[in-house]
Amino acid sequence: MTATLLSPLTALADDLAGPWQPPLSFRLANQRIATLTRRYVTVAHLCDRLADLPHQFQDPQPRRWNPVNWAAISPDQISGIGLDTFCAILLGTINTEAPIRGYSQASRQYLEHFYPQMAQFVGGTVDAAGVIKPGLWEREEKRHTPILTMLYHRLSGERPHPVPHRARPYTPSGAARADLYRHGLHRIATEYGAACLYLWMMAYTTGPLQAALGELLIDEINHMTKFWGFGRWAYPDTGLGMIAGTLAHAMVKKWQQPQLQGSLIHTLRRMTAELAWGQWSHNHRLTFLYTFDQVMRVLWQWDRSLTQPYLKELFGPHPNHV
């Protein structure tokens, strides 16, 4: 029997998740996920990001990214995941992030009748000629695909060949408030999933590669928080029962119409395919689920602070037509 030689635990100055010891063990991966959660997902940070939303309604300004040494990104900054699998995950995120214009315009249309300020924040404005001036959410999210493409190229040495997901267009059912609720729940879920994915990938990386993923993570947490908090104000009666009913309705519609896009069930199935789930080891799946758990624990704790008086202080009284 040959002994497996492990490099000593190192605390790299530029590592955002704590000690780094290739090859990364299951235990250390979970420790790094917990460290990253404490660093990026705190109740205080979520409160700050939600309180920022009214300011962005008045003066929308894209977040400035922290400096990243892009030229120094290399495959040796990954441990615990095979390079082929890591690049397959990157390609899946490129396919998912690419149709941002379609996502933003569908959201704008669901929002604009009830909440024009939020509609503009997400999807911008459209003039009489149909020319779109992008909203802040689209402008910030639009940065992701070029960054992911560059990461793929730096790590694989090849240009990716993406097959972008087709965003589901605005599809009104005649019940506008219910349509917006379903769409908003879907948008929050996708932002939450993206945040968890980037945090999980950061646990298996170090150096400039990890720092680049960190910038994507910061964006996703910011957007998830704004959508979640605004949704709690817009739908003050929401709760687990309402969420469960919406999910049950989506499952029934998916069963009746198997090709239906836009449901959370459809999104979950598509994302497992996009992210090369079949290439993930048992430990990868467990650490990914642990990431979802760690982030959700903080979100539920933060959610308890979102009282209606506090939300009305941020966003004002509800519009009369709602």
mmCIF file of C-alpha atoms in Angstrom:
data_model
loop_
_atom_site.group_PDB
_atom_site.id
_atom_site.type_symbol
_atom_site.label_atom_id
_atom_site.label_comp_id
_atom_site.label_asym_id
_atom_site.label_seq_id
_atom_site.Cartn_x
_atom_site.Cartn_y
_atom_site.Cartn_z
ATOM 1 C CA MET A 1 0.000 0.000 0.000
ATOM 2 C CA THR A 2 1.338 3.416 -0.899
ATOM 3 C CA ALA A 3 0.697 6.407 1.265
ATOM 4 C CA THR A 4 -1.097 9.411 -0.199
ATOM 5 C CA LEU A 5 1.088 12.433 0.255
ATOM 6 C CA LEU A 6 -0.833 15.563 1.190
ATOM 7 C CA SER A 7 0.674 18.977 0.990
ATOM 8 C CA PRO A 8 0.555 20.801 4.327
ATOM 9 C CA LEU A 9 -2.372 23.079 5.074
ATOM 10 C CA THR A 10 -1.571 26.507 3.746
ATOM 11 C CA ALA A 11 -3.325 29.782 4.411
ATOM 12 C CA LEU A 12 -2.687 31.652 1.190
ATOM 13 C CA ALA A 13 -2.841 35.414 1.438
ATOM 14 C CA ASP A 14 -5.221 35.633 -1.519
ATOM 15 C CA ASP A 15 -7.424 32.637 -0.631
ATOM 16 C CA LEU A 16 -10.920 33.736 0.344
ATOM 17 C CA ALA A 17 -11.991 30.421 1.888
ATOM 18 C CA GLY A 18 -9.252 29.672 4.403
ATOM 19 C CA PRO A 19 -6.701 26.836 4.418
ATOM 20 C CA TRP A 20 -5.854 25.272 1.045
ATOM 21 C CA GLN A 21 -4.595 21.678 0.872
ATOM 22 C CA PRO A 22 -4.562 19.900 -2.487
ATOM 23 C CA PRO A 23 -6.019 17.412 -3.089
ATOM 24 C CA LEU A 24 -9.049 18.937 -1.415
ATOM 25 C CA SER A 25 -10.807 16.524 0.940
ATOM 26 C CA PHE A 26 -14.559 16.313 1.530
ATOM 27 C CA ARG A 27 -14.133 17.658 5.054
ATOM 28 C CA LEU A 28 -11.966 20.602 4.007
ATOM 29 C CA ALA A 29 -14.350 21.445 1.140
ATOM 30 C CA ASN A 30 -17.212 21.734 3.637
ATOM 31 C CA GLN A 31 -15.080 23.850 5.956
ATOM 32 C CA ARG A 32 -14.282 26.185 3.080
ATOM 33 C CA ILE A 33 -17.962 26.413 2.095
ATOM 34 C CA ALA A 34 -18.834 27.411 5.664
ATOM 35 C CA THR A 35 -16.058 30.018 5.672
ATOM 36 C CA LEU A 36 -17.219 31.492 2.366
ATOM 37 C CA THR A 37 -20.811 31.636 3.623
ATOM 38 C CA ARG A 38 -19.708 33.559 6.710
ATOM 39 C CA ARG A 39 -17.688 35.886 4.498
ATOM 40 C CA TYR A 40 -20.259 36.645 1.792
ATOM 41 C CA VAL A 41 -23.714 35.776 3.155
ATOM 42 C CA THR A 42 -24.427 37.478 6.468
ATOM 43 C CA VAL A 43 -27.630 39.022 7.773
ATOM 44 C CA ALA A 44 -25.911 42.417 7.978
ATOM 45 C CA HIS A 45 -24.773 42.213 4.352
ATOM 46 C CA LEU A 46 -28.208 41.148 3.118
ATOM 47 C CA CYS A 47 -29.813 44.035 5.012
ATOM 48 C CA ASP A 48 -27.350 46.439 3.410
ATOM 49 C CA ARG A 49 -28.013 45.106 -0.096
ATOM 50 C CA LEU A 50 -31.780 45.420 0.282
ATOM 51 C CA ALA A 51 -31.509 48.946 1.729
ATOM 52 C CA ASP A 52 -29.493 49.843 -1.377
ATOM 53 C CA LEU A 53 -32.420 49.130 -3.722
ATOM 54 C CA PRO A 54 -34.348 52.430 -3.243
ATOM 55 C CA HIS A 55 -31.113 54.320 -3.966
ATOM 56 C CA GLN A 56 -30.651 52.313 -7.167
ATOM 57 C CA PHE A 57 -34.184 53.230 -8.226
ATOM 58 C CA GLN A 58 -33.152 56.902 -8.084
ATOM 59 C CA ASP A 59 -29.545 56.702 -9.324
ATOM 60 C CA PRO A 60 -28.689 53.282 -10.796
ATOM 61 C CA GLN A 61 -24.941 52.674 -10.720
ATOM 62 C CA PRO A 62 -23.279 49.339 -11.608
ATOM 63 C CA ARG A 63 -21.109 47.874 -8.874
ATOM 64 C CA ARG A 64 -17.401 48.299 -9.497
ATOM 65 C CA TRP A 65 -15.571 44.991 -9.449
ATOM 66 C CA ASN A 66 -12.546 44.358 -7.289
ATOM 67 C CA PRO A 67 -9.281 43.942 -9.234
ATOM 68 C CA VAL A 68 -8.519 40.414 -10.496
ATOM 69 C CA ASN A 69 -5.227 39.222 -11.996
ATOM 70 C CA TRP A 70 -6.876 37.669 -15.039
ATOM 71 C CA ALA A 71 -3.590 36.725 -16.727
ATOM 72 C CA ALA A 72 -2.556 34.576 -13.740
ATOM 73 C CA ILE A 73 -5.611 32.277 -13.868
ATOM 74 C CA SER A 74 -4.514 28.667 -14.445
ATOM 75 C CA PRO A 75 -5.757 25.058 -13.993
ATOM 76 C CA ASP A 76 -3.547 24.496 -10.934
ATOM 77 C CA GLN A 77 -5.898 26.804 -9.009
ATOM 78 C CA ILE A 78 -8.513 24.006 -8.991
ATOM 79 C CA SER A 79 -8.442 21.066 -6.579
ATOM 80 C CA GLY A 80 -10.965 18.346 -5.825
ATOM 81 C CA ILE A 81 -12.727 18.608 -9.211
ATOM 82 C CA GLY A 82 -11.394 17.308 -12.512
ATOM 83 C CA LEU A 83 -10.585 20.015 -15.043
ATOM 84 C CA ASP A 84 -12.959 18.518 -17.627
ATOM 85 C CA THR A 85 -15.837 18.570 -15.144
ATOM 86 C CA PHE A 86 -15.015 22.098 -13.996
ATOM 87 C CA CYS A 87 -14.975 23.353 -17.597
ATOM 88 C CA ALA A 88 -18.237 21.526 -18.337
ATOM 89 C CA ILE A 89 -19.809 23.387 -15.410
ATOM 90 C CA LEU A 90 -18.453 26.676 -16.766
ATOM 91 C CA LEU A 91 -19.954 25.923 -20.178
ATOM 92 C CA GLY A 92 -23.323 25.232 -18.552
ATOM 93 C CA THR A 93 -23.211 28.565 -16.746
ATOM 94 C CA ILE A 94 -22.343 30.322 -20.021
ATOM 95 C CA ASN A 95 -25.376 28.740 -21.693
ATOM 96 C CA THR A 96 -27.572 29.844 -18.794
ATOM 97 C CA GLU A 97 -26.222 33.384 -18.326
ATOM 98 C CA ALA A 98 -26.049 34.296 -22.024
ATOM 99 C CA PRO A 99 -29.725 35.131 -22.806
ATOM 100 C CA ILE A 100 -29.839 37.933 -20.229
ATOM 101 C CA ARG A 101 -31.772 40.260 -22.552
ATOM 102 C CA GLY A 102 -34.581 37.731 -22.806
ATOM 103 C CA TYR A 103 -34.708 37.289 -19.031
ATOM 104 C CA SER A 104 -34.706 41.027 -18.341
ATOM 105 C CA GLN A 105 -37.443 41.874 -20.823
ATOM 106 C CA ALA A 106 -39.760 39.128 -19.605
ATOM 107 C CA SER A 107 -39.298 40.362 -16.031
ATOM 108 C CA ARG A 108 -39.902 43.968 -17.082
ATOM 109 C CA GLN A 109 -43.204 43.025 -18.687
ATOM 110 C CA TYR A 110 -44.430 41.100 -15.643
ATOM 111 C CA LEU A 111 -43.477 43.985 -13.345
ATOM 112 C CA GLU A 112 -44.303 47.174 -15.241
ATOM 113 C CA HIS A 113 -48.062 47.326 -14.577
ATOM 114 C CA PHE A 114 -47.679 47.006 -10.806
ATOM 115 C CA TYR A 115 -44.158 48.209 -9.976
ATOM 116 C CA PRO A 116 -42.671 50.413 -12.724
ATOM 117 C CA GLN A 117 -39.579 51.337 -10.688
ATOM 118 C CA MET A 118 -38.622 47.701 -10.215
ATOM 119 C CA ALA A 119 -39.459 47.005 -13.853
ATOM 120 C CA GLN A 120 -36.998 49.706 -14.895
ATOM 121 C CA PHE A 121 -34.336 48.447 -12.463
ATOM 122 C CA VAL A 122 -34.564 44.974 -13.991
ATOM 123 C CA GLY A 123 -35.397 45.554 -17.645
ATOM 124 C CA GLY A 124 -34.787 49.233 -18.333
ATOM 125 C CA THR A 125 -37.044 51.206 -20.631
ATOM 126 C CA VAL A 126 -38.336 50.765 -24.169
ATOM 127 C CA ASP A 127 -39.042 53.763 -26.388
ATOM 128 C CA ALA A 128 -41.707 54.108 -29.070
ATOM 129 C CA ALA A 129 -39.357 52.623 -31.668
ATOM 130 C CA GLY A 130 -38.759 49.551 -29.521
ATOM 131 C CA VAL A 131 -35.199 50.547 -28.593
ATOM 132 C CA ILE A 132 -34.249 49.196 -25.181
ATOM 133 C CA LYS A 133 -32.210 51.148 -22.640
ATOM 134 C CA PRO A 134 -30.999 48.360 -20.318
ATOM 135 C CA GLY A 135 -31.774 48.334 -16.615
ATOM 136 C CA LEU A 136 -29.149 48.006 -13.903
ATOM 137 C CA TRP A 137 -29.815 44.310 -13.292
ATOM 138 C CA GLU A 138 -29.246 43.490 -16.959
ATOM 139 C CA ARG A 139 -26.133 45.676 -17.120
ATOM 140 C CA GLU A 140 -24.574 43.922 -14.127
ATOM 141 C CA GLU A 141 -25.570 40.417 -15.200
ATOM 142 C CA LYS A 142 -24.406 41.035 -18.767
ATOM 143 C CA ARG A 143 -20.800 41.107 -17.501
ATOM 144 C CA HIS A 144 -20.949 37.465 -16.466
ATOM 145 C CA THR A 145 -20.927 35.668 -19.814
ATOM 146 C CA PRO A 146 -17.692 37.319 -21.094
ATOM 147 C CA ILE A 147 -15.983 36.550 -17.769
ATOM 148 C CA LEU A 148 -17.106 32.926 -17.778
ATOM 149 C CA THR A 149 -16.000 32.613 -21.403
ATOM 150 C CA MET A 150 -12.565 33.958 -20.517
ATOM 151 C CA LEU A 151 -12.272 31.575 -17.562
ATOM 152 C CA TYR A 152 -13.158 28.644 -19.806
ATOM 153 C CA HIS A 153 -10.523 29.690 -22.336
ATOM 154 C CA ARG A 154 -7.823 30.239 -19.697
ATOM 155 C CA LEU A 155 -8.454 26.835 -18.123
ATOM 156 C CA SER A 156 -9.071 24.650 -21.179
ATOM 157 C CA GLY A 157 -6.965 26.449 -23.781
ATOM 158 C CA GLU A 158 -9.974 26.346 -26.112
ATOM 159 C CA ARG A 159 -12.816 28.653 -27.009
ATOM 160 C CA PRO A 160 -16.178 27.476 -25.697
ATOM 161 C CA HIS A 161 -18.945 26.532 -28.099
ATOM 162 C CA PRO A 162 -22.016 27.630 -26.171
ATOM 163 C CA VAL A 163 -25.585 26.669 -26.940
ATOM 164 C CA PRO A 164 -27.441 29.448 -25.092
ATOM 165 C CA HIS A 165 -30.649 28.591 -23.299
ATOM 166 C CA ARG A 166 -33.733 30.182 -24.853
ATOM 167 C CA ALA A 167 -35.337 32.454 -22.288
ATOM 168 C CA ARG A 168 -39.066 31.969 -21.862
ATOM 169 C CA PRO A 169 -40.855 35.095 -23.117
ATOM 170 C CA TYR A 170 -43.525 37.014 -21.244
ATOM 171 C CA THR A 171 -46.526 34.664 -21.145
ATOM 172 C CA PRO A 172 -49.559 36.227 -19.435
ATOM 173 C CA SER A 173 -52.341 33.933 -18.241
ATOM 174 C CA GLY A 174 -54.926 36.619 -17.487
ATOM 175 C CA ALA A 175 -54.116 36.630 -13.760
ATOM 176 C CA ALA A 176 -51.393 39.268 -13.704
ATOM 177 C CA ARG A 177 -50.660 39.247 -9.957
ATOM 178 C CA ALA A 178 -50.367 35.468 -9.871
ATOM 179 C CA ASP A 179 -48.202 35.537 -12.999
ATOM 180 C CA LEU A 180 -45.852 38.036 -11.371
ATOM 181 C CA TYR A 181 -45.666 35.985 -8.177
ATOM 182 C CA ARG A 182 -44.736 32.809 -10.063
ATOM 183 C CA HIS A 183 -42.211 34.671 -12.177
ATOM 184 C CA GLY A 184 -40.698 36.388 -9.144
ATOM 185 C CA LEU A 185 -40.381 33.114 -7.252
ATOM 186 C CA HIS A 186 -38.634 31.615 -10.270
ATOM 187 C CA ARG A 187 -36.277 34.595 -10.541
ATOM 188 C CA ILE A 188 -35.350 34.378 -6.844
ATOM 189 C CA ALA A 189 -34.757 30.628 -7.143
ATOM 190 C CA THR A 190 -32.437 31.030 -10.127
ATOM 191 C CA GLU A 191 -30.441 33.801 -8.419
ATOM 192 C CA TYR A 192 -30.182 31.653 -5.288
ATOM 193 C CA GLY A 193 -29.029 28.677 -7.340
ATOM 194 C CA ALA A 194 -26.421 30.764 -9.152
ATOM 195 C CA ALA A 195 -25.121 32.202 -5.871
ATOM 196 C CA CYS A 196 -24.787 28.724 -4.367
ATOM 197 C CA LEU A 197 -23.042 27.399 -7.476
ATOM 198 C CA TYR A 198 -20.421 30.155 -7.555
ATOM 199 C CA LEU A 199 -19.814 29.855 -3.802
ATOM 200 C CA TRP A 200 -19.391 26.087 -4.188
ATOM 201 C CA MET A 201 -16.944 26.543 -7.078
ATOM 202 C CA MET A 202 -14.970 29.010 -4.970
ATOM 203 C CA ALA A 203 -14.499 26.334 -2.306
ATOM 204 C CA TYR A 204 -12.646 24.183 -4.852
ATOM 205 C CA THR A 205 -10.488 27.002 -6.218
ATOM 206 C CA THR A 206 -7.903 29.490 -5.046
ATOM 207 C CA GLY A 207 -6.003 32.552 -6.255
ATOM 208 C CA PRO A 208 -7.201 34.717 -9.156
ATOM 209 C CA LEU A 209 -9.653 32.063 -10.377
ATOM 210 C CA GLN A 210 -11.386 32.076 -7.013
ATOM 211 C CA ALA A 211 -11.352 35.888 -6.943
ATOM 212 C CA ALA A 212 -13.042 36.047 -10.363
ATOM 213 C CA LEU A 213 -15.777 33.663 -9.216
ATOM 214 C CA GLY A 214 -16.138 35.816 -6.115
ATOM 215 C CA GLU A 215 -17.133 38.811 -8.227
ATOM 216 C CA LEU A 216 -19.884 36.745 -9.860
ATOM 217 C CA LEU A 217 -21.008 35.561 -6.427
ATOM 218 C CA ILE A 218 -21.242 39.118 -5.080
ATOM 219 C CA ASP A 219 -23.503 40.091 -8.000
ATOM 220 C CA GLU A 220 -25.793 37.087 -7.536
ATOM 221 C CA ILE A 221 -26.169 37.636 -3.782
ATOM 222 C CA ASN A 222 -26.920 41.310 -4.379
ATOM 223 C CA HIS A 223 -29.607 40.564 -6.958
ATOM 224 C CA MET A 224 -31.125 37.638 -5.039
ATOM 225 C CA THR A 225 -31.435 39.820 -1.944
ATOM 226 C CA LYS A 226 -33.121 42.666 -3.806
ATOM 227 C CA PHE A 227 -35.644 40.365 -5.501
ATOM 228 C CA TRP A 228 -36.395 38.465 -2.273
ATOM 229 C CA GLY A 229 -36.860 41.573 -0.140
ATOM 230 C CA PHE A 230 -38.902 43.447 -2.738
ATOM 231 C CA GLY A 231 -41.076 40.365 -3.189
ATOM 232 C CA ARG A 232 -41.774 40.235 0.552
ATOM 233 C CA TRP A 233 -42.976 43.844 0.358
ATOM 234 C CA ALA A 234 -45.004 43.314 -2.830
ATOM 235 C CA TYR A 235 -46.663 40.151 -1.471
ATOM 236 C CA PRO A 236 -46.992 40.714 2.297
ATOM 237 C CA ASP A 237 -49.204 37.642 2.736
ATOM 238 C CA THR A 238 -46.701 35.258 1.189
ATOM 239 C CA GLY A 239 -45.603 32.290 3.257
ATOM 240 C CA LEU A 240 -44.721 28.630 2.981
ATOM 241 C CA GLY A 241 -48.321 27.771 2.123
ATOM 242 C CA MET A 242 -48.440 30.213 -0.782
ATOM 243 C CA ILE A 243 -45.030 29.069 -2.020
ATOM 244 C CA ALA A 244 -46.032 25.399 -1.765
ATOM 245 C CA GLY A 245 -49.255 26.095 -3.650
ATOM 246 C CA THR A 246 -47.358 27.861 -6.421
ATOM 247 C CA LEU A 247 -44.893 24.977 -6.724
ATOM 248 C CA ALA A 248 -47.723 22.432 -6.756
ATOM 249 C CA HIS A 249 -49.469 24.402 -9.509
ATOM 250 C CA ALA A 250 -46.218 24.425 -11.502
ATOM 251 C CA MET A 251 -45.829 20.658 -11.097
ATOM 252 C CA VAL A 252 -49.362 20.022 -12.345
ATOM 253 C CA LYS A 253 -48.860 22.295 -15.373
ATOM 254 C CA LYS A 254 -45.541 20.583 -16.133
ATOM 255 C CA TRP A 255 -47.245 17.200 -15.958
ATOM 256 C CA GLN A 256 -50.009 18.399 -18.288
ATOM 257 C CA GLN A 257 -47.561 20.134 -20.660
ATOM 258 C CA PRO A 258 -44.180 18.293 -20.567
ATOM 259 C CA GLN A 259 -42.549 20.797 -22.941
ATOM 260 C CA LEU A 260 -43.502 23.787 -20.790
ATOM 261 C CA GLN A 261 -40.642 26.161 -20.034
ATOM 262 C CA GLY A 262 -40.387 28.521 -17.111
ATOM 263 C CA SER A 263 -41.447 26.263 -14.246
ATOM 264 C CA LEU A 264 -39.065 25.560 -11.379
ATOM 265 C CA ILE A 265 -39.314 21.849 -12.163
ATOM 266 C CA HIS A 266 -38.244 22.462 -15.761
ATOM 267 C CA THR A 267 -35.416 24.722 -14.600
ATOM 268 C CA LEU A 268 -34.116 22.140 -12.118
ATOM 269 C CA ARG A 269 -34.048 19.417 -14.762
ATOM 270 C CA ARG A 270 -32.392 21.686 -17.296
ATOM 271 C CA MET A 271 -29.737 22.881 -14.866
ATOM 272 C CA THR A 272 -28.715 19.359 -13.833
ATOM 273 C CA ALA A 273 -28.105 18.662 -17.519
ATOM 274 C CA GLU A 274 -26.361 21.994 -18.181
ATOM 275 C CA LEU A 275 -24.015 21.591 -15.204
ATOM 276 C CA ALA A 276 -22.867 18.102 -16.239
ATOM 277 C CA TRP A 277 -24.432 16.566 -13.101
ATOM 278 C CA GLY A 278 -23.599 13.090 -14.384
ATOM 279 C CA GLN A 279 -19.876 13.882 -14.086
ATOM 280 C CA TRP A 280 -20.145 14.962 -10.440
ATOM 281 C CA SER A 281 -18.921 12.581 -7.753
ATOM 282 C CA HIS A 282 -21.031 11.645 -4.739
ATOM 283 C CA ASN A 283 -18.955 14.010 -2.590
ATOM 284 C CA HIS A 284 -19.428 16.873 -5.065
ATOM 285 C CA ARG A 285 -23.192 16.480 -4.837
ATOM 286 C CA LEU A 286 -23.114 16.356 -1.050
ATOM 287 C CA THR A 287 -20.974 19.480 -0.745
ATOM 288 C CA PHE A 288 -23.250 21.260 -3.233
ATOM 289 C CA LEU A 289 -26.303 20.391 -1.127
ATOM 290 C CA TYR A 290 -24.407 21.558 1.950
ATOM 291 C CA THR A 291 -23.855 24.897 0.195
ATOM 292 C CA PHE A 292 -27.598 25.269 -0.437
ATOM 293 C CA ASP A 293 -28.266 24.485 3.227
ATOM 294 C CA GLN A 294 -25.692 26.930 4.592
ATOM 295 C CA VAL A 295 -26.890 29.825 2.431
ATOM 296 C CA MET A 296 -30.582 29.141 3.071
ATOM 297 C CA ARG A 297 -30.047 29.138 6.839
ATOM 298 C CA VAL A 298 -28.816 32.733 6.626
ATOM 299 C CA LEU A 299 -31.615 33.726 4.249
ATOM 300 C CA TRP A 300 -34.305 32.428 6.616
ATOM 301 C CA GLN A 301 -32.691 34.232 9.537
ATOM 302 C CA TRP A 302 -32.597 37.456 7.509
ATOM 303 C CA ASP A 303 -36.156 36.947 6.269
ATOM 304 C CA ARG A 304 -37.436 37.107 9.850
ATOM 305 C CA SER A 305 -36.201 40.706 10.024
ATOM 306 C CA LEU A 306 -38.292 41.742 7.009
ATOM 307 C CA THR A 307 -41.289 43.109 8.870
ATOM 308 C CA GLN A 308 -43.921 45.014 6.943
ATOM 309 C CA PRO A 309 -43.228 48.308 8.804
ATOM 310 C CA TYR A 310 -39.547 48.021 7.855
ATOM 311 C CA LEU A 311 -40.340 47.181 4.227
ATOM 312 C CA LYS A 312 -42.821 50.067 3.980
ATOM 313 C CA GLU A 313 -40.115 52.358 5.331
ATOM 314 C CA LEU A 314 -37.887 51.222 2.450
ATOM 315 C CA PHE A 315 -40.399 51.088 -0.399
ATOM 316 C CA GLY A 316 -43.381 53.111 0.805
ATOM 317 C CA PRO A 317 -47.059 52.107 0.927
ATOM 318 C CA HIS A 318 -48.415 49.672 -1.607
ATOM 319 C CA PRO A 319 -49.816 51.196 -4.830
ATOM 320 C CA ASN A 320 -53.586 51.686 -4.810
ATOM 321 C CA HIS A 321 -54.086 49.513 -7.880
ATOM 322 C CA VAL A 322 -52.457 46.440 -6.293
#
